[in-house]
Short mmCIF file of C-alpha atoms in Angstrom, two decimals:
data_model
loop_
_atom_site.label_atom_id
_atom_site.label_comp_id
_atom_site.label_asym_id
_atom_site.label_seq_id
_atom_site.Cartn_x
_atom_site.Cartn_y
_atom_site.Cartn_z
CA MET A 1 -10.88 15.90 -29.16
CA THR A 2 -14.19 17.09 -27.72
CA SER A 3 -17.53 16.50 -29.32
CA THR A 4 -17.76 20.22 -30.13
CA THR A 5 -14.68 20.14 -32.36
CA ARG A 6 -14.90 16.64 -33.83
CA LYS A 7 -15.21 16.72 -37.60
CA SER A 8 -18.33 15.00 -38.86
CA PRO A 9 -18.95 13.75 -42.39
CA LEU A 10 -20.13 16.19 -44.99
CA GLY A 11 -23.84 16.03 -45.56
CA PRO A 12 -25.28 15.44 -49.08
CA LEU A 13 -27.05 18.77 -49.63
CA MET A 14 -25.56 21.83 -51.29
CA VAL A 15 -27.64 24.93 -50.65
CA ASP A 16 -27.52 28.62 -51.43
CA VAL A 17 -27.71 31.80 -49.34
CA GLY A 18 -29.78 34.89 -50.08
CA GLY A 19 -27.51 37.86 -50.10
CA LEU A 20 -24.18 39.55 -49.46
CA GLU A 21 -23.78 38.27 -45.94
CA LEU A 22 -25.12 35.42 -43.85
CA THR A 23 -28.40 35.84 -42.00
CA ALA A 24 -29.29 34.05 -38.80
CA GLU A 25 -31.44 31.66 -40.83
CA ASP A 26 -28.54 31.02 -43.23
CA ARG A 27 -26.32 30.10 -40.28
CA GLU A 28 -28.94 27.75 -38.88
CA ILE A 29 -29.35 26.02 -42.23
CA LEU A 30 -25.61 25.72 -42.91
CA ALA A 31 -25.07 24.21 -39.46
CA HIS A 32 -27.44 21.32 -40.25
CA PRO A 33 -25.53 18.00 -40.50
CA LEU A 34 -27.21 17.15 -43.81
CA VAL A 35 -25.75 20.25 -45.44
CA GLY A 36 -22.29 19.73 -46.91
CA GLY A 37 -21.79 22.61 -49.33
CA VAL A 38 -22.80 26.08 -50.43
CA ILE A 39 -23.26 27.32 -53.99
CA LEU A 40 -22.88 31.05 -54.67
CA PHE A 41 -24.76 33.20 -57.21
CA THR A 42 -24.41 36.69 -58.68
CA ARG A 43 -26.62 38.05 -55.88
CA ASN A 44 -23.87 37.02 -53.45
CA TYR A 45 -21.28 39.35 -54.98
CA ARG A 46 -20.76 43.07 -54.68
CA ASP A 47 -16.99 43.48 -54.63
CA HIS A 48 -13.86 41.63 -53.61
CA ASP A 49 -13.85 42.63 -49.93
CA GLN A 50 -17.47 41.63 -49.49
CA LEU A 51 -17.02 38.30 -51.24
CA ARG A 52 -13.94 37.50 -49.20
CA ALA A 53 -15.76 38.24 -45.98
CA LEU A 54 -18.73 36.07 -47.02
CA CYS A 55 -16.54 33.16 -48.03
CA ASP A 56 -14.46 33.37 -44.88
CA ASP A 57 -17.65 33.39 -42.82
CA ILE A 58 -18.96 30.28 -44.60
CA ARG A 59 -15.64 28.46 -44.39
CA GLY A 60 -15.32 29.22 -40.66
CA LEU A 61 -18.80 27.99 -39.62
CA ARG A 62 -17.94 24.38 -38.95
CA ALA A 63 -14.97 22.25 -37.92
CA GLN A 64 -15.46 20.17 -41.07
CA ARG A 65 -15.79 23.11 -43.40
CA LEU A 66 -18.44 23.21 -46.09
CA LEU A 67 -17.56 22.83 -49.77
CA LEU A 68 -17.87 26.16 -51.54
CA ALA A 69 -18.82 26.24 -55.22
CA VAL A 70 -20.02 28.55 -58.00
CA ASP A 71 -21.05 28.06 -61.62
CA HIS A 72 -18.21 29.95 -63.32
CA GLU A 73 -17.53 28.47 -66.74
CA GLY A 74 -17.02 31.64 -68.74
CA GLY A 75 -19.28 33.05 -71.42
CA ARG A 76 -22.92 33.15 -70.35
CA ILE A 77 -22.20 31.23 -67.15
CA GLN A 78 -19.94 33.52 -65.06
CA ARG A 79 -21.50 34.56 -61.78
CA PHE A 80 -18.88 37.16 -60.83
CA ARG A 81 -17.94 39.74 -63.49
CA VAL A 82 -16.88 43.14 -62.17
CA GLY A 83 -13.31 42.75 -60.92
CA PHE A 84 -12.92 39.33 -62.51
CA SER A 85 -11.41 38.31 -65.86
CA ARG A 86 -14.03 38.08 -68.60
CA ILE A 87 -13.70 34.50 -69.83
CA PRO A 88 -15.10 33.86 -73.32
CA ALA A 89 -17.56 31.09 -74.07
CA MET A 90 -15.75 27.75 -74.42
CA ARG A 91 -16.96 27.47 -78.04
CA SER A 92 -14.44 30.21 -78.93
CA TYR A 93 -11.61 27.78 -78.18
CA GLY A 94 -13.29 25.09 -80.30
CA ALA A 95 -13.51 27.49 -83.22
CA ARG A 96 -9.82 28.41 -82.77
CA HIS A 97 -8.93 24.69 -82.68
CA ASP A 98 -9.77 24.29 -86.34
CA GLU A 99 -7.08 26.83 -87.19
CA ASP A 100 -4.42 26.14 -84.56
CA ALA A 101 -4.96 23.23 -82.15
CA ALA A 102 -1.98 24.15 -79.95
CA MET A 103 -3.06 27.76 -79.61
CA ALA A 104 -6.63 26.73 -78.77
CA ALA A 105 -5.39 24.34 -76.05
CA ALA A 106 -3.15 27.04 -74.60
CA GLY A 107 -6.12 29.44 -74.52
CA ALA A 108 -8.34 26.86 -72.77
CA ARG A 109 -5.60 26.18 -70.22
CA ASP A 110 -5.21 29.92 -69.59
CA ALA A 111 -9.00 30.22 -69.08
CA GLY A 112 -8.96 27.40 -66.52
CA LEU A 113 -5.93 28.92 -64.78
CA ALA A 114 -7.53 32.38 -64.62
CA ILE A 115 -10.82 31.00 -63.26
CA GLY A 116 -8.99 28.81 -60.76
CA ARG A 117 -6.69 31.54 -59.47
CA GLU A 118 -9.36 34.14 -59.14
CA LEU A 119 -11.82 31.94 -57.31
CA ALA A 120 -9.09 30.35 -55.18
CA ALA A 121 -8.21 33.84 -53.88
CA PHE A 122 -11.56 33.73 -52.05
CA GLY A 123 -11.27 30.10 -50.90
CA ILE A 124 -13.85 28.82 -53.40
CA ASP A 125 -13.32 25.12 -53.99
CA LEU A 126 -15.19 24.42 -57.28
CA CYS A 127 -16.22 26.33 -60.42
CA PHE A 128 -18.41 23.45 -61.79
CA ALA A 129 -16.57 23.16 -65.11
CA PRO A 130 -15.62 22.03 -67.73
CA VAL A 131 -18.66 21.28 -69.84
CA LEU A 132 -18.04 17.93 -71.54
CA ASP A 133 -21.26 17.93 -73.61
CA VAL A 134 -20.89 17.53 -77.38
CA ASP A 135 -22.94 20.23 -79.07
CA HIS A 136 -25.36 19.00 -81.72
CA GLY A 137 -26.67 22.45 -82.62
CA VAL A 138 -30.09 21.97 -81.04
CA SER A 139 -29.68 22.75 -77.33
CA GLY A 140 -30.06 26.42 -76.49
CA VAL A 141 -29.17 25.82 -72.86
CA ILE A 142 -25.82 24.21 -73.85
CA GLY A 143 -24.93 25.83 -77.18
CA ASP A 144 -21.68 27.82 -76.94
CA ARG A 145 -20.97 26.47 -73.47
CA ALA A 146 -19.73 23.31 -75.24
CA PHE A 147 -16.21 23.36 -76.68
CA SER A 148 -17.21 21.74 -79.93
CA ASP A 149 -19.55 19.52 -81.93
CA ARG A 150 -16.72 16.95 -82.11
CA GLY A 151 -15.96 14.67 -79.18
CA ASP A 152 -12.24 14.59 -79.81
CA VAL A 153 -12.04 18.41 -79.74
CA VAL A 154 -14.13 18.57 -76.56
CA THR A 155 -11.77 16.08 -74.98
CA ALA A 156 -8.58 17.90 -76.00
CA LEU A 157 -9.76 21.31 -74.83
CA ALA A 158 -11.38 20.05 -71.62
CA ARG A 159 -8.07 18.40 -70.73
CA ALA A 160 -6.30 21.72 -71.30
CA PHE A 161 -8.87 23.65 -69.25
CA ARG A 162 -8.61 21.12 -66.40
CA SER A 163 -4.81 21.45 -66.39
CA GLY A 164 -5.26 25.17 -65.76
CA LEU A 165 -7.63 24.52 -62.88
CA GLN A 166 -5.18 22.00 -61.45
CA ALA A 167 -2.33 24.47 -61.57
CA ALA A 168 -4.44 26.79 -59.41
CA GLY A 169 -5.25 24.00 -56.95
CA MET A 170 -8.85 23.56 -58.06
CA ALA A 171 -10.63 20.34 -58.83
CA ALA A 172 -12.65 19.97 -62.01
CA THR A 173 -16.28 18.93 -62.43
CA GLY A 174 -17.18 17.42 -65.83
CA LYS A 175 -20.80 17.99 -66.83
CA HIS A 176 -23.49 17.00 -67.75
CA PHE A 177 -23.12 13.21 -67.75
CA PRO A 178 -23.86 11.40 -69.99
CA GLY A 179 -24.37 14.38 -72.38
CA HIS A 180 -26.93 17.18 -72.67
CA GLY A 181 -26.04 18.57 -76.13
CA ALA A 182 -28.48 16.66 -78.34
CA VAL A 183 -31.80 17.61 -76.77
CA THR A 184 -33.83 20.75 -77.45
CA ALA A 185 -35.66 21.04 -74.13
CA ASP A 186 -34.14 23.05 -71.30
CA SER A 187 -33.78 20.82 -68.21
CA HIS A 188 -34.18 23.87 -65.98
CA VAL A 189 -37.81 23.94 -67.11
CA GLU A 190 -38.76 20.43 -68.22
CA LEU A 191 -37.32 16.94 -68.68
CA PRO A 192 -35.52 16.55 -72.03
CA VAL A 193 -35.76 13.15 -73.69
CA ASP A 194 -33.00 11.68 -75.87
CA ARG A 195 -34.28 8.78 -77.93
CA ARG A 196 -31.10 7.79 -79.71
CA ALA A 197 -29.74 4.26 -79.65
CA GLU A 198 -27.45 3.32 -76.74
CA SER A 199 -24.68 2.53 -79.20
CA GLU A 200 -24.78 6.13 -80.50
CA LEU A 201 -24.78 7.57 -77.00
CA ARG A 202 -21.72 5.48 -76.13
CA ALA A 203 -19.84 6.29 -79.30
CA ILE A 204 -20.39 10.04 -79.18
CA GLU A 205 -21.59 11.42 -75.88
CA LEU A 206 -19.51 9.26 -73.52
CA GLN A 207 -16.21 9.83 -75.36
CA PRO A 208 -15.12 13.02 -73.53
CA PHE A 209 -16.35 11.70 -70.17
CA ALA A 210 -14.51 8.39 -70.57
CA ALA A 211 -11.31 10.19 -71.52
CA LEU A 212 -11.41 12.65 -68.60
CA ILE A 213 -12.33 9.85 -66.19
CA ALA A 214 -9.25 7.94 -67.39
CA ASP A 215 -7.25 11.09 -66.65
CA GLY A 216 -8.55 11.15 -63.10
CA ILE A 217 -11.12 14.00 -63.18
CA GLU A 218 -12.21 14.66 -59.65
CA SER A 219 -15.97 15.03 -59.97
CA ILE A 220 -18.87 14.62 -62.37
CA MET A 221 -22.28 16.35 -62.54
CA MET A 222 -25.24 14.41 -63.83
CA ALA A 223 -27.76 15.49 -66.44
CA HIS A 224 -31.54 15.78 -65.88
CA VAL A 225 -32.16 14.00 -69.21
CA ARG A 226 -34.03 10.77 -69.94
CA TYR A 227 -32.24 8.44 -72.38
CA THR A 228 -34.98 6.01 -73.31
CA ALA A 229 -32.72 3.39 -74.86
CA VAL A 230 -30.90 2.97 -71.51
CA ASP A 231 -33.30 3.83 -68.69
CA GLU A 232 -36.69 5.56 -68.33
CA THR A 233 -35.42 7.25 -65.18
CA PRO A 234 -33.55 10.53 -65.76
CA ALA A 235 -29.78 9.94 -65.67
CA SER A 236 -29.39 12.15 -62.60
CA LEU A 237 -31.59 9.74 -60.62
CA SER A 238 -30.67 6.49 -62.36
CA ARG A 239 -28.85 3.61 -60.69
CA LYS A 240 -28.04 2.18 -64.13
CA TRP A 241 -26.32 5.36 -65.30
CA ILE A 242 -24.53 6.19 -62.03
CA ARG A 243 -23.74 2.91 -60.31
CA GLY A 244 -23.72 0.86 -63.49
CA ILE A 245 -22.19 2.82 -66.35
CA LEU A 246 -20.39 5.67 -64.59
CA ARG A 247 -19.00 3.79 -61.64
CA ARG A 248 -18.68 0.15 -62.74
CA GLU A 249 -18.12 0.41 -66.50
CA LEU A 250 -16.14 3.66 -66.74
CA GLY A 251 -14.41 3.13 -63.39
CA PHE A 252 -15.15 6.61 -62.01
CA GLY A 253 -14.07 6.85 -58.36
CA GLY A 254 -14.60 10.58 -57.72
CA ALA A 255 -17.53 12.58 -56.40
CA VAL A 256 -20.89 12.59 -58.23
CA PHE A 257 -23.05 15.71 -58.15
CA CYS A 258 -26.69 15.66 -59.09
CA ASP A 259 -27.75 18.67 -61.10
CA ASP A 260 -29.94 21.12 -59.16
CA LEU A 261 -32.88 19.19 -57.70
CA SER A 262 -35.15 22.24 -57.92
CA MET A 263 -34.96 22.15 -61.74
CA GLY A 264 -37.96 21.18 -63.83
CA GLY A 265 -36.08 18.22 -65.27
CA ALA A 266 -36.09 16.51 -61.86
CA ALA A 267 -39.66 17.42 -60.94
CA VAL A 268 -41.20 14.60 -62.98
CA VAL A 269 -40.41 12.08 -60.25
CA GLY A 270 -42.21 13.95 -57.46
CA GLY A 271 -41.37 16.38 -54.66
CA LEU A 272 -37.93 17.33 -53.39
CA ASP A 273 -38.04 14.51 -50.87
CA GLU A 274 -38.64 11.83 -53.55
CA ARG A 275 -36.01 13.41 -55.83
CA ALA A 276 -33.39 13.51 -53.08
CA ARG A 277 -33.94 9.93 -52.00
CA LEU A 278 -33.85 8.67 -55.58
CA ALA A 279 -30.65 10.60 -56.32
CA LEU A 280 -28.91 9.26 -53.19
CA ALA A 281 -30.04 5.68 -53.88
CA ALA A 282 -28.79 6.03 -57.46
CA GLY A 283 -25.33 6.96 -56.25
CA CYS A 284 -25.13 10.77 -56.16
CA ASP A 285 -22.86 12.09 -53.42
CA MET A 286 -24.08 15.70 -53.31
CA LEU A 287 -27.41 17.22 -54.22
CA PRO A 288 -27.60 20.96 -55.00
CA VAL A 289 -30.95 22.55 -54.15
CA CYS A 290 -30.96 26.13 -55.41
CA ASN A 291 -33.25 29.17 -55.17
CA ASP A 292 -35.85 27.44 -53.01
CA ARG A 293 -35.28 28.16 -49.34
CA PRO A 294 -38.74 26.89 -48.23
CA GLY A 295 -37.97 23.68 -50.15
CA VAL A 296 -34.63 23.29 -48.42
CA VAL A 297 -36.21 23.77 -45.00
CA ALA A 298 -38.90 21.18 -45.77
CA LEU A 299 -36.31 18.82 -47.26
CA LEU A 300 -34.10 18.92 -44.16
CA ASP A 301 -37.12 17.96 -42.08
CA ALA A 302 -38.18 15.21 -44.49
CA LEU A 303 -34.70 13.70 -44.48
CA LYS A 304 -34.19 13.85 -40.71
CA ASP A 305 -33.83 10.07 -40.62
CA LEU A 306 -30.90 10.21 -43.05
CA ARG A 307 -27.29 9.99 -41.85
CA PRO A 308 -24.37 11.38 -43.92
CA ASN A 309 -22.54 8.74 -45.91
CA ARG A 310 -18.87 8.55 -44.87
CA ALA A 311 -17.67 7.13 -48.17
CA ALA A 312 -19.45 9.91 -50.09
CA SER A 313 -18.08 12.46 -47.62
CA ALA A 314 -14.55 11.22 -48.22
CA ARG A 315 -14.97 11.62 -51.96
CA LEU A 316 -16.32 15.15 -51.47
CA GLN A 317 -13.49 16.13 -49.12
CA ARG A 318 -11.00 15.32 -51.84
CA LEU A 319 -12.46 18.31 -53.74
CA TYR A 320 -11.21 20.92 -51.26
CA LEU A 321 -9.09 23.61 -52.78
CA ARG A 322 -5.36 22.81 -52.66
CA ASP A 323 -2.90 25.50 -51.59
CA THR A 324 -0.43 25.71 -54.51
CA GLY A 325 0.88 29.16 -53.74
CA ALA A 326 -0.46 30.30 -57.14
CA THR A 327 -2.70 32.96 -55.60
CA ALA A 328 -0.27 34.38 -53.08
#
């Protein structure tokens, strides 16, 4: 195998692209060895033919192809709508669960299957779902994205949703560890602070995550939230939360995504360079940096001394879409 075709490890950065097709700058950025994935947004979609061409272009750029992801949970968070199934907010399945648990689980599985099949048709690897947050009625940014205000219902319906994704060959991403549903602040804008006792966090917020980890969920996304009883560092950048509780205590062996490093909840620790280095040192495998192309360019230069981590790359490569024949 020549050096031009040898597959190199996936880099730790997940970046976005500006429009409906790749520009010369996009191609240069995506060829950088520190870039390992691409996240798509509504601006990247016009119709099926255009999206297929864009995804094929991205997937064909490198011998070790980039991970391709989109936030596509249903409800408010569904980047592609025209020509795609309209998936209701996950809370609708939680409300149905109180009347008929089996029917609610079947609906959640169907939602996961529909999302998985439709995205898989374009070669998209991840939909960044399900939400495992327990809703406490105070978080506007989570709200009806959560299945329920009860951990056992979140667990049951997230398991059903994940089974639908699996049937379509798609890995699941549980978010936002260790739980974003009890804080009022929006981590896109500022750093939320959860001051509850560690015992309460473990008894309530960790319940769905622990259950899905025991099931073998493939990846987890961290929360930009500070839990003062555990660590003053936001969970997304915290060695105690990631290497200690998530990895060592809960036994999670899959891929760990930071939440978007351009969000306000991460900005409290400094610039993108400081955030990225803290996240990697804490144990994150992949770092999304969204809607900030100048920041991405500067970050690639600032991290030029960094080498992709082969163990992290191996975990990320296990997230590639599986061909199940479900979308043929």
